[in-house]
Amino acid sequence: QVQLAESGGGLVQAGGSLRLSCATSGRTISSYTMAWFRLAPGKEREFVALISRSGATTSHADSVKGRFTISKDVAKNTVYLQMNSLKPDDTAVYYCAAKGLGTISTNPYEYDYWGQGTQVTVSS
């Protein structure tokens, strides 16, 4: 099992940056595909980015491509989401998730473990 804890959210003006962190405990994050999802009021949970077990593969949603970057530090068992050029539409609760066996996926229902979420609010 793995436990996930997000941090780094907050209030930022449009055009600003934030870096989210997902600290994990339990099994090493190299055992999991790690991903970020977000949930905005009135919307469905949305895939944001993922990174494979090896770290060789990353994927970002079209809506954040070129602005957000997922990365991980295996030694620190931490996953990051660097968010630049933030827009009001990026306002949401951001969740870190871990997926065990199988291929990488953007489907939230295939993820086994979730953090409690961190709020990101972007003002215009």
Tab-separated table of N, CA, C and O in Angstrom:
chain	number	residue	atom	x	y	z
A	1	GLN	N	0.841	-1.196	0.000
A	1	GLN	CA	0.000	0.000	0.000
A	1	GLN	C	0.875	1.244	0.000
A	1	GLN	O	2.053	1.198	0.315
A	2	VAL	N	0.257	2.355	-0.355
A	2	VAL	CA	0.955	3.635	-0.342
A	2	VAL	C	-0.017	4.691	0.151
A	2	VAL	O	-1.208	4.645	-0.137
A	3	GLN	N	0.496	5.620	0.927
A	3	GLN	CA	-0.297	6.755	1.398
A	3	GLN	C	0.199	8.013	0.683
A	3	GLN	O	1.408	8.190	0.503
A	4	LEU	N	-0.736	8.863	0.294
A	4	LEU	CA	-0.423	10.053	-0.484
A	4	LEU	C	-0.883	11.305	0.248
A	4	LEU	O	-1.989	11.317	0.809
A	5	ALA	N	-0.065	12.359	0.193
A	5	ALA	CA	-0.429	13.619	0.840
A	5	ALA	C	0.020	14.771	-0.044
A	5	ALA	O	1.223	14.973	-0.236
A	6	GLU	N	-0.958	15.519	-0.558
A	6	GLU	CA	-0.651	16.651	-1.426
A	6	GLU	C	-0.416	17.914	-0.610
A	6	GLU	O	-0.960	18.078	0.492
A	7	SER	N	0.372	18.803	-1.185
A	7	SER	CA	0.590	20.127	-0.595
A	7	SER	C	0.984	21.082	-1.708
A	7	SER	O	1.279	20.651	-2.837
A	8	GLY	N	0.979	22.365	-1.374
A	8	GLY	CA	1.447	23.367	-2.329
A	8	GLY	C	0.359	24.172	-2.998
A	8	GLY	O	0.657	25.100	-3.765
A	9	GLY	N	-0.887	23.834	-2.738
A	9	GLY	CA	-1.963	24.610	-3.326
A	9	GLY	C	-2.074	25.987	-2.700
A	9	GLY	O	-1.386	26.305	-1.726
A	10	GLY	N	-2.936	26.810	-3.290
A	10	GLY	CA	-3.129	28.144	-2.742
A	10	GLY	C	-3.832	29.033	-3.724
A	10	GLY	O	-4.385	28.582	-4.721
A	11	LEU	N	-3.805	30.328	-3.416
A	11	LEU	CA	-4.422	31.354	-4.252
A	11	LEU	C	-3.328	32.063	-5.031
A	11	LEU	O	-2.335	32.513	-4.450
A	12	VAL	N	-3.514	32.175	-6.335
A	12	VAL	CA	-2.522	32.815	-7.187
A	12	VAL	C	-3.240	33.599	-8.272
A	12	VAL	O	-4.359	33.241	-8.674
A	13	GLN	N	-2.617	34.655	-8.743
A	13	GLN	CA	-3.198	35.434	-9.829
A	13	GLN	C	-2.950	34.727	-11.173
A	13	GLN	O	-1.986	33.970	-11.326
A	14	ALA	N	-3.816	35.026	-12.112
A	14	ALA	CA	-3.646	34.481	-13.460
A	14	ALA	C	-2.250	34.843	-13.983
A	14	ALA	O	-1.775	35.973	-13.794
A	15	GLY	N	-1.627	33.870	-14.625
A	15	GLY	CA	-0.267	34.051	-15.113
A	15	GLY	C	0.800	33.613	-14.135
A	15	GLY	O	1.976	33.504	-14.505
A	16	GLY	N	0.399	33.348	-12.912
A	16	GLY	CA	1.352	32.943	-11.889
A	16	GLY	C	1.670	31.463	-11.928
A	16	GLY	O	1.213	30.734	-12.819
A	17	SER	N	2.464	31.024	-10.945
A	17	SER	CA	2.927	29.640	-10.889
A	17	SER	C	2.729	29.063	-9.499
A	17	SER	O	2.740	29.800	-8.498
A	18	LEU	N	2.571	27.755	-9.461
A	18	LEU	CA	2.562	26.997	-8.215
A	18	LEU	C	3.233	25.661	-8.485
A	18	LEU	O	3.206	25.163	-9.620
A	19	ARG	N	3.792	25.080	-7.441
A	19	ARG	CA	4.309	23.727	-7.543
A	19	ARG	C	3.621	22.865	-6.494
A	19	ARG	O	3.756	23.127	-5.290
A	20	LEU	N	2.907	21.877	-6.951
A	20	LEU	CA	2.267	20.927	-6.056
A	20	LEU	C	3.211	19.767	-5.774
A	20	LEU	O	3.966	19.346	-6.657
A	21	SER	N	3.142	19.282	-4.550
A	21	SER	CA	3.927	18.118	-4.157
A	21	SER	C	2.994	17.020	-3.666
A	21	SER	O	1.957	17.308	-3.056
A	22	CYS	N	3.384	15.795	-3.916
A	22	CYS	CA	2.648	14.637	-3.417
A	22	CYS	C	3.659	13.748	-2.700
A	22	CYS	O	4.438	13.035	-3.348
A	23	ALA	N	3.654	13.851	-1.390
A	23	ALA	CA	4.559	13.032	-0.593
A	23	ALA	C	3.927	11.670	-0.351
A	23	ALA	O	2.730	11.584	-0.040
A	24	THR	N	4.703	10.632	-0.518
A	24	THR	CA	4.160	9.279	-0.363
A	24	THR	C	4.887	8.541	0.752
A	24	THR	O	6.041	8.837	1.065
A	25	SER	N	4.206	7.594	1.321
A	25	SER	CA	4.799	6.701	2.314
A	25	SER	C	4.285	5.303	2.051
A	25	SER	O	3.209	5.120	1.484
A	26	GLY	N	5.062	4.335	2.456
A	26	GLY	CA	4.732	2.951	2.148
A	26	GLY	C	5.660	2.453	1.059
A	26	GLY	O	6.855	2.683	1.095
A	27	ARG	N	5.109	1.835	0.063
A	27	ARG	CA	5.931	1.311	-1.026
A	27	ARG	C	6.517	2.454	-1.851
A	27	ARG	O	5.946	3.525	-1.959
A	28	THR	N	7.648	2.204	-2.478
A	28	THR	CA	8.291	3.207	-3.308
A	28	THR	C	7.405	3.602	-4.483
A	28	THR	O	6.676	2.767	-5.031
A	29	ILE	N	7.468	4.868	-4.881
A	29	ILE	CA	6.640	5.324	-6.002
A	29	ILE	C	7.076	4.686	-7.313
A	29	ILE	O	6.360	4.763	-8.306
A	30	SER	N	8.239	4.059	-7.346
A	30	SER	CA	8.658	3.336	-8.549
A	30	SER	C	7.776	2.120	-8.809
A	30	SER	O	7.844	1.530	-9.887
A	31	SER	N	6.976	1.750	-7.834
A	31	SER	CA	6.058	0.621	-7.994
A	31	SER	C	4.745	1.030	-8.641
A	31	SER	O	3.899	0.164	-8.921
A	32	TYR	N	4.554	2.330	-8.866
A	32	TYR	CA	3.251	2.826	-9.309
A	32	TYR	C	3.378	3.784	-10.478
A	32	TYR	O	4.361	4.519	-10.606
A	33	THR	N	2.353	3.795	-11.306
A	33	THR	CA	2.122	4.941	-12.170
A	33	THR	C	1.514	6.018	-11.275
A	33	THR	O	0.553	5.762	-10.553
A	34	MET	N	2.077	7.212	-11.322
A	34	MET	CA	1.592	8.309	-10.495
A	34	MET	C	0.938	9.361	-11.390
A	34	MET	O	1.396	9.621	-12.498
A	35	ALA	N	-0.133	9.942	-10.893
A	35	ALA	CA	-0.875	10.898	-11.711
A	35	ALA	C	-1.453	12.013	-10.864
A	35	ALA	O	-1.595	11.878	-9.649
A	36	TRP	N	-1.786	13.091	-11.543
A	36	TRP	CA	-2.542	14.188	-10.961
A	36	TRP	C	-3.872	14.290	-11.691
A	36	TRP	O	-3.925	14.222	-12.928
A	37	PHE	N	-4.924	14.459	-10.914
A	37	PHE	CA	-6.261	14.734	-11.421
A	37	PHE	C	-6.761	16.004	-10.747
A	37	PHE	O	-6.211	16.427	-9.739
A	38	ARG	N	-7.809	16.585	-11.304
A	38	ARG	CA	-8.402	17.750	-10.658
A	38	ARG	C	-9.910	17.689	-10.758
A	38	ARG	O	-10.463	17.092	-11.678
A	39	LEU	N	-10.538	18.339	-9.785
A	39	LEU	CA	-11.999	18.359	-9.714
A	39	LEU	C	-12.442	19.780	-9.441
A	39	LEU	O	-12.115	20.350	-8.399
A	40	ALA	N	-13.161	20.336	-10.415
A	40	ALA	CA	-13.693	21.686	-10.277
A	40	ALA	C	-15.191	21.606	-9.999
A	40	ALA	O	-15.843	20.640	-10.400
A	41	PRO	N	-15.742	22.613	-9.337
A	41	PRO	CA	-17.174	22.588	-9.031
A	41	PRO	C	-18.015	22.438	-10.290
A	41	PRO	O	-17.787	23.118	-11.291
A	42	GLY	N	-18.954	21.500	-10.234
A	42	GLY	CA	-19.853	21.293	-11.354
A	42	GLY	C	-19.263	20.523	-12.524
A	42	GLY	O	-19.920	20.358	-13.555
A	43	LYS	N	-18.031	20.065	-12.355
A	43	LYS	CA	-17.381	19.326	-13.439
A	43	LYS	C	-16.984	17.932	-12.971
A	43	LYS	O	-16.914	17.663	-11.765
A	44	GLU	N	-16.685	17.060	-13.928
A	44	GLU	CA	-16.204	15.734	-13.596
A	44	GLU	C	-14.707	15.783	-13.317
A	44	GLU	O	-14.002	16.705	-13.733
A	45	ARG	N	-14.254	14.755	-12.587
A	45	ARG	CA	-12.830	14.663	-12.311
A	45	ARG	C	-12.067	14.549	-13.633
A	45	ARG	O	-12.437	13.782	-14.507
A	46	GLU	N	-10.993	15.322	-13.734
A	46	GLU	CA	-10.274	15.466	-14.995
A	46	GLU	C	-8.824	15.042	-14.843
A	46	GLU	O	-8.148	15.448	-13.880
A	47	PHE	N	-8.347	14.244	-15.783
A	47	PHE	CA	-6.941	13.881	-15.822
A	47	PHE	C	-6.100	15.119	-16.116
A	47	PHE	O	-6.453	15.922	-16.993
A	48	VAL	N	-4.970	15.246	-15.417
A	48	VAL	CA	-4.061	16.364	-15.636
A	48	VAL	C	-2.720	15.880	-16.200
A	48	VAL	O	-2.267	16.349	-17.239
A	49	ALA	N	-2.086	14.930	-15.501
A	49	ALA	CA	-0.770	14.455	-15.932
A	49	ALA	C	-0.459	13.143	-15.253
A	49	ALA	O	-0.997	12.844	-14.184
A	50	LEU	N	0.426	12.362	-15.879
A	50	LEU	CA	0.898	11.124	-15.261
A	50	LEU	C	2.357	10.907	-15.584
A	50	LEU	O	2.906	11.464	-16.534
A	51	ILE	N	2.973	10.059	-14.750
A	51	ILE	CA	4.356	9.656	-14.967
A	51	ILE	C	4.447	8.160	-14.688
A	51	ILE	O	3.899	7.669	-13.712
A	52	SER	N	5.149	7.459	-15.559
A	52	SER	CA	5.221	6.000	-15.449
A	52	SER	C	6.126	5.565	-14.314
A	52	SER	O	6.856	6.373	-13.725
A	53	ARG	N	6.098	4.272	-14.010
A	53	ARG	CA	6.928	3.730	-12.929
A	53	ARG	C	8.395	4.063	-13.133
A	53	ARG	O	9.083	4.470	-12.196
A	54	SER	N	8.867	3.917	-14.334
A	54	SER	CA	10.285	4.174	-14.605
A	54	SER	C	10.597	5.653	-14.707
A	54	SER	O	11.757	6.053	-14.601
A	55	GLY	N	9.565	6.448	-14.930
A	55	GLY	CA	9.770	7.874	-15.148
A	55	GLY	C	10.074	8.215	-16.591
A	55	GLY	O	10.174	9.398	-16.930
A	56	ALA	N	10.170	7.206	-17.440
A	56	ALA	CA	10.540	7.448	-18.832
A	56	ALA	C	9.389	8.032	-19.642
A	56	ALA	O	9.615	8.657	-20.674
A	57	THR	N	8.169	7.792	-19.168
A	57	THR	CA	6.995	8.253	-19.903
A	57	THR	C	6.181	9.218	-19.059
A	57	THR	O	5.886	8.939	-17.894
A	58	THR	N	5.861	10.357	-19.658
A	58	THR	CA	4.925	11.288	-19.041
A	58	THR	C	3.836	11.619	-20.062
A	58	THR	O	4.033	11.496	-21.269
A	59	SER	N	2.713	12.030	-19.538
A	59	SER	CA	1.609	12.440	-20.394
A	59	SER	C	0.881	13.588	-19.712
A	59	SER	O	0.700	13.572	-18.489
A	60	HIS	N	0.490	14.576	-20.494
A	60	HIS	CA	-0.217	15.734	-19.962
A	60	HIS	C	-1.490	15.973	-20.767
A	60	HIS	O	-1.498	15.796	-21.989
A	61	ALA	N	-2.532	16.368	-20.087
A	61	ALA	CA	-3.767	16.698	-20.781
A	61	ALA	C	-3.530	17.865	-21.733
A	61	ALA	O	-2.701	18.739	-21.472
A	62	ASP	N	-4.276	17.886	-22.822
A	62	ASP	CA	-4.125	18.965	-23.798
A	62	ASP	C	-4.340	20.336	-23.159
A	62	ASP	O	-3.692	21.310	-23.544
A	63	SER	N	-5.227	20.393	-22.193
A	63	SER	CA	-5.568	21.673	-21.566
A	63	SER	C	-4.421	22.265	-20.748
A	63	SER	O	-4.430	23.462	-20.449
A	64	VAL	N	-3.428	21.440	-20.393
A	64	VAL	CA	-2.319	21.928	-19.583
A	64	VAL	C	-0.976	21.766	-20.272
A	64	VAL	O	0.048	22.204	-19.755
A	65	LYS	N	-0.959	21.138	-21.436
A	65	LYS	CA	0.286	20.868	-22.136
A	65	LYS	C	1.021	22.168	-22.426
A	65	LYS	O	0.439	23.152	-22.876
A	66	GLY	N	2.310	22.158	-22.128
A	66	GLY	CA	3.118	23.350	-22.324
A	66	GLY	C	3.118	24.291	-21.137
A	66	GLY	O	3.923	25.230	-21.086
A	67	ARG	N	2.219	24.064	-20.188
A	67	ARG	CA	2.147	24.917	-18.989
A	67	ARG	C	2.462	24.138	-17.715
A	67	ARG	O	3.061	24.685	-16.788
A	68	PHE	N	2.036	22.887	-17.654
A	68	PHE	CA	2.243	22.045	-16.473
A	68	PHE	C	3.272	20.971	-16.795
A	68	PHE	O	3.342	20.471	-17.928
A	69	THR	N	4.029	20.583	-15.774
A	69	THR	CA	5.006	19.505	-15.941
A	69	THR	C	4.988	18.607	-14.715
A	69	THR	O	5.150	19.090	-13.582
A	70	ILE	N	4.823	17.317	-14.954
A	70	ILE	CA	4.887	16.337	-13.869
A	70	ILE	C	6.310	15.786	-13.789
A	70	ILE	O	6.981	15.602	-14.808
A	71	SER	N	6.754	15.538	-12.555
A	71	SER	CA	8.071	14.946	-12.345
A	71	SER	C	8.040	14.195	-11.023
A	71	SER	O	7.069	14.291	-10.258
A	72	LYS	N	9.112	13.452	-10.765
A	72	LYS	CA	9.175	12.770	-9.481
A	72	LYS	C	10.606	12.659	-9.021
A	72	LYS	O	11.544	12.671	-9.824
A	73	ASP	N	10.766	12.548	-7.718
A	73	ASP	CA	12.049	12.334	-7.070
A	73	ASP	C	11.909	11.034	-6.286
A	73	ASP	O	11.302	11.013	-5.213
A	74	VAL	N	12.471	9.967	-6.837
A	74	VAL	CA	12.287	8.649	-6.223
A	74	VAL	C	12.939	8.600	-4.843
A	74	VAL	O	12.400	8.000	-3.913
A	75	ALA	N	14.096	9.252	-4.715
A	75	ALA	CA	14.800	9.246	-3.429
A	75	ALA	C	13.950	9.877	-2.338
A	75	ALA	O	14.010	9.471	-1.173
A	76	LYS	N	13.154	10.869	-2.708
A	76	LYS	CA	12.290	11.547	-1.741
A	76	LYS	C	10.881	10.965	-1.749
A	76	LYS	O	10.027	11.421	-0.986
A	77	ASN	N	10.627	9.994	-2.627
A	77	ASN	CA	9.288	9.407	-2.747
A	77	ASN	C	8.213	10.481	-2.923
A	77	ASN	O	7.148	10.436	-2.291
A	78	THR	N	8.512	11.427	-3.789
A	78	THR	CA	7.626	12.577	-3.978
A	78	THR	C	7.400	12.824	-5.465
A	78	THR	O	8.331	12.719	-6.266
A	79	VAL	N	6.163	13.160	-5.781
A	79	VAL	CA	5.786	13.521	-7.148
A	79	VAL	C	5.437	15.007	-7.144
A	79	VAL	O	4.840	15.502	-6.182
A	80	TYR	N	5.766	15.673	-8.228
A	80	TYR	CA	5.540	17.111	-8.320
A	80	TYR	C	4.672	17.443	-9.537
A	80	TYR	O	4.652	16.721	-10.526
A	81	LEU	N	4.004	18.574	-9.440
A	81	LEU	CA	3.319	19.142	-10.590
A	81	LEU	C	3.665	20.624	-10.617
A	81	LEU	O	3.181	21.398	-9.790
A	82	GLN	N	4.527	20.989	-11.548
A	82	GLN	CA	4.876	22.395	-11.733
A	82	GLN	C	3.835	23.016	-12.646
A	82	GLN	O	3.640	22.555	-13.772
A	83	MET	N	3.192	24.056	-12.160
A	83	MET	CA	2.118	24.699	-12.910
A	83	MET	C	2.493	26.140	-13.192
A	83	MET	O	2.658	26.937	-12.260
A	84	ASN	N	2.652	26.464	-14.451
A	84	ASN	CA	3.001	27.812	-14.890
A	84	ASN	C	1.873	28.402	-15.722
A	84	ASN	O	1.000	27.681	-16.201
A	85	SER	N	1.915	29.696	-15.900
A	85	SER	CA	0.916	30.396	-16.722
A	85	SER	C	-0.497	29.982	-16.329
A	85	SER	O	-1.329	29.659	-17.191
A	86	LEU	N	-0.763	30.008	-15.059
A	86	LEU	CA	-2.054	29.544	-14.561
A	86	LEU	C	-3.197	30.425	-15.046
A	86	LEU	O	-3.043	31.650	-15.207
A	87	LYS	N	-4.331	29.777	-15.262
A	87	LYS	CA	-5.532	30.453	-15.742
A	87	LYS	C	-6.669	30.226	-14.733
A	87	LYS	O	-6.652	29.233	-13.988
A	88	PRO	N	-7.666	31.099	-14.724
A	88	PRO	CA	-8.806	30.879	-13.826
A	88	PRO	C	-9.455	29.501	-14.037
A	88	PRO	O	-9.944	28.906	-13.070
A	89	ASP	N	-9.442	28.990	-15.254
A	89	ASP	CA	-10.014	27.666	-15.530
A	89	ASP	C	-9.246	26.537	-14.852
A	89	ASP	O	-9.736	25.396	-14.806
A	90	ASP	N	-8.057	26.823	-14.358
A	90	ASP	CA	-7.286	25.796	-13.644
A	90	ASP	C	-7.732	25.664	-12.187
A	90	ASP	O	-7.252	24.782	-11.473
A	91	THR	N	-8.619	26.526	-11.749
A	91	THR	CA	-9.115	26.459	-10.378
A	91	THR	C	-9.813	25.128	-10.125
A	91	THR	O	-10.733	24.746	-10.857
A	92	ALA	N	-9.357	24.414	-9.107
A	92	ALA	CA	-9.889	23.084	-8.803
A	92	ALA	C	-9.194	22.544	-7.565
A	92	ALA	O	-8.199	23.117	-7.106
A	93	VAL	N	-9.720	21.439	-7.075
A	93	VAL	CA	-8.981	20.647	-6.092
A	93	VAL	C	-8.139	19.646	-6.877
A	93	VAL	O	-8.663	18.930	-7.741
A	94	TYR	N	-6.850	19.614	-6.585
A	94	TYR	CA	-5.921	18.743	-7.291
A	94	TYR	C	-5.597	17.537	-6.419
A	94	TYR	O	-5.259	17.682	-5.239
A	95	TYR	N	-5.714	16.362	-7.034
A	95	TYR	CA	-5.497	15.105	-6.331
A	95	TYR	C	-4.332	14.346	-6.949
A	95	TYR	O	-4.203	14.272	-8.175
A	96	CYS	N	-3.545	13.764	-6.085
A	96	CYS	CA	-2.494	12.841	-6.482
A	96	CYS	C	-3.051	11.425	-6.394
A	96	CYS	O	-3.828	11.116	-5.473
A	97	ALA	N	-2.676	10.565	-7.336
A	97	ALA	CA	-3.184	9.200	-7.348
A	97	ALA	C	-2.094	8.237	-7.774
A	97	ALA	O	-1.171	8.613	-8.505
A	98	ALA	N	-2.222	6.991	-7.323
A	98	ALA	CA	-1.257	5.943	-7.644
A	98	ALA	C	-1.982	4.739	-8.230
A	98	ALA	O	-3.030	4.315	-7.709
A	99	LYS	N	-1.410	4.197	-9.279
A	99	LYS	CA	-1.973	3.027	-9.952
A	99	LYS	C	-0.966	1.888	-9.880
A	99	LYS	O	0.192	2.081	-10.232
A	100	GLY	N	-1.433	0.718	-9.453
A	100	GLY	CA	-0.545	-0.416	-9.305
A	100	GLY	C	-0.250	-1.097	-10.616
A	100	GLY	O	0.228	-0.490	-11.564
A	101	LEU	N	-0.557	-2.368	-10.691
A	101	LEU	CA	-0.203	-3.165	-11.852
A	101	LEU	C	-0.909	-2.684	-13.113
A	101	LEU	O	-1.955	-2.044	-13.061
A	102	GLY	N	-0.325	-2.986	-14.259
A	102	GLY	CA	-0.948	-2.653	-15.513
A	102	GLY	C	-0.292	-1.457	-16.169
A	102	GLY	O	0.646	-0.852	-15.658
A	103	THR	N	-0.827	-1.110	-17.331
A	103	THR	CA	-0.244	-0.030	-18.116
A	103	THR	C	-0.668	1.328	-17.581
A	103	THR	O	-1.584	1.427	-16.754
A	104	ILE	N	-0.038	2.351	-18.100
A	104	ILE	CA	-0.417	3.705	-17.695
A	104	ILE	C	-1.840	3.986	-18.189
A	104	ILE	O	-2.308	3.404	-19.171
A	105	SER	N	-2.509	4.877	-17.495
A	105	SER	CA	-3.903	5.149	-17.826
A	105	SER	C	-4.278	6.550	-17.392
A	105	SER	O	-3.771	7.063	-16.382
A	106	THR	N	-5.187	7.163	-18.146
A	106	THR	CA	-5.733	8.461	-17.763
A	106	THR	C	-7.101	8.318	-17.109
A	106	THR	O	-7.735	9.317	-16.795
A	107	ASN	N	-7.554	7.091	-16.925
A	107	ASN	CA	-8.864	6.817	-16.341
A	107	ASN	C	-8.761	6.806	-14.822
A	107	ASN	O	-8.093	5.934	-14.249
A	108	PRO	N	-9.412	7.732	-14.131
A	108	PRO	CA	-9.281	7.790	-12.674
A	108	PRO	C	-9.768	6.523	-11.981
A	108	PRO	O	-9.288	6.204	-10.889
A	109	TYR	N	-10.670	5.798	-12.590
A	109	TYR	CA	-11.212	4.600	-11.952
A	109	TYR	C	-10.198	3.464	-11.904
A	109	TYR	O	-10.412	2.471	-11.204
A	110	GLU	N	-9.114	3.599	-12.630
A	110	GLU	CA	-8.068	2.569	-12.608
A	110	GLU	C	-7.008	2.850	-11.546
A	110	GLU	O	-6.076	2.061	-11.403
A	111	TYR	N	-7.151	3.950	-10.814
A	111	TYR	CA	-6.169	4.301	-9.787
A	111	TYR	C	-6.624	3.782	-8.438
A	111	TYR	O	-7.797	3.885	-8.079
A	112	ASP	N	-5.659	3.229	-7.715
A	112	ASP	CA	-5.959	2.496	-6.488
A	112	ASP	C	-5.881	3.350	-5.228
A	112	ASP	O	-6.563	3.065	-4.241
A	113	TYR	N	-5.031	4.351	-5.239
A	113	TYR	CA	-4.793	5.147	-4.037
A	113	TYR	C	-4.889	6.628	-4.385
A	113	TYR	O	-4.428	7.057	-5.439
A	114	TRP	N	-5.446	7.384	-3.429
A	114	TRP	CA	-5.681	8.806	-3.633
A	114	TRP	C	-5.279	9.590	-2.393
A	114	TRP	O	-5.430	9.123	-1.265
A	115	GLY	N	-4.820	10.815	-2.640
A	115	GLY	CA	-4.590	11.731	-1.540
A	115	GLY	C	-5.860	12.494	-1.207
A	115	GLY	O	-6.914	12.263	-1.803
A	116	GLN	N	-5.756	13.424	-0.259
A	116	GLN	CA	-6.922	14.155	0.212
A	116	GLN	C	-7.208	15.390	-0.650
A	116	GLN	O	-8.280	15.985	-0.535
A	117	GLY	N	-6.276	15.768	-1.492
A	117	GLY	CA	-6.463	16.896	-2.386
A	117	GLY	C	-5.927	18.200	-1.828
A	117	GLY	O	-5.820	18.379	-0.611
A	118	THR	N	-5.584	19.110	-2.720
A	118	THR	CA	-5.141	20.448	-2.343
A	118	THR	C	-5.813	21.450	-3.270
A	118	THR	O	-5.887	21.241	-4.480
A	119	GLN	N	-6.319	22.530	-2.686
A	119	GLN	CA	-7.087	23.509	-3.443
A	119	GLN	C	-6.154	24.465	-4.173
A	119	GLN	O	-5.227	25.029	-3.576
A	120	VAL	N	-6.426	24.662	-5.452
A	120	VAL	CA	-5.741	25.674	-6.254
A	120	VAL	C	-6.796	26.651	-6.759
A	120	VAL	O	-7.779	26.240	-7.383
A	121	THR	N	-6.605	27.912	-6.461
A	121	THR	CA	-7.529	28.950	-6.899
A	121	THR	C	-6.746	29.996	-7.680
A	121	THR	O	-5.771	30.551	-7.169
A	122	VAL	N	-7.196	30.248	-8.907
A	122	VAL	CA	-6.525	31.222	-9.768
A	122	VAL	C	-7.480	32.383	-9.999
A	122	VAL	O	-8.574	32.204	-10.545
A	123	SER	N	-7.076	33.562	-9.582
A	123	SER	CA	-7.916	34.740	-9.721
A	123	SER	C	-7.582	35.469	-11.017
A	123	SER	O	-6.445	35.472	-11.474
A	124	SER	N	-8.602	36.097	-11.573
A	124	SER	CA	-8.401	36.811	-12.856
A	124	SER	C	-7.992	38.250	-12.629
A	124	SER	O	-8.006	38.759	-11.523
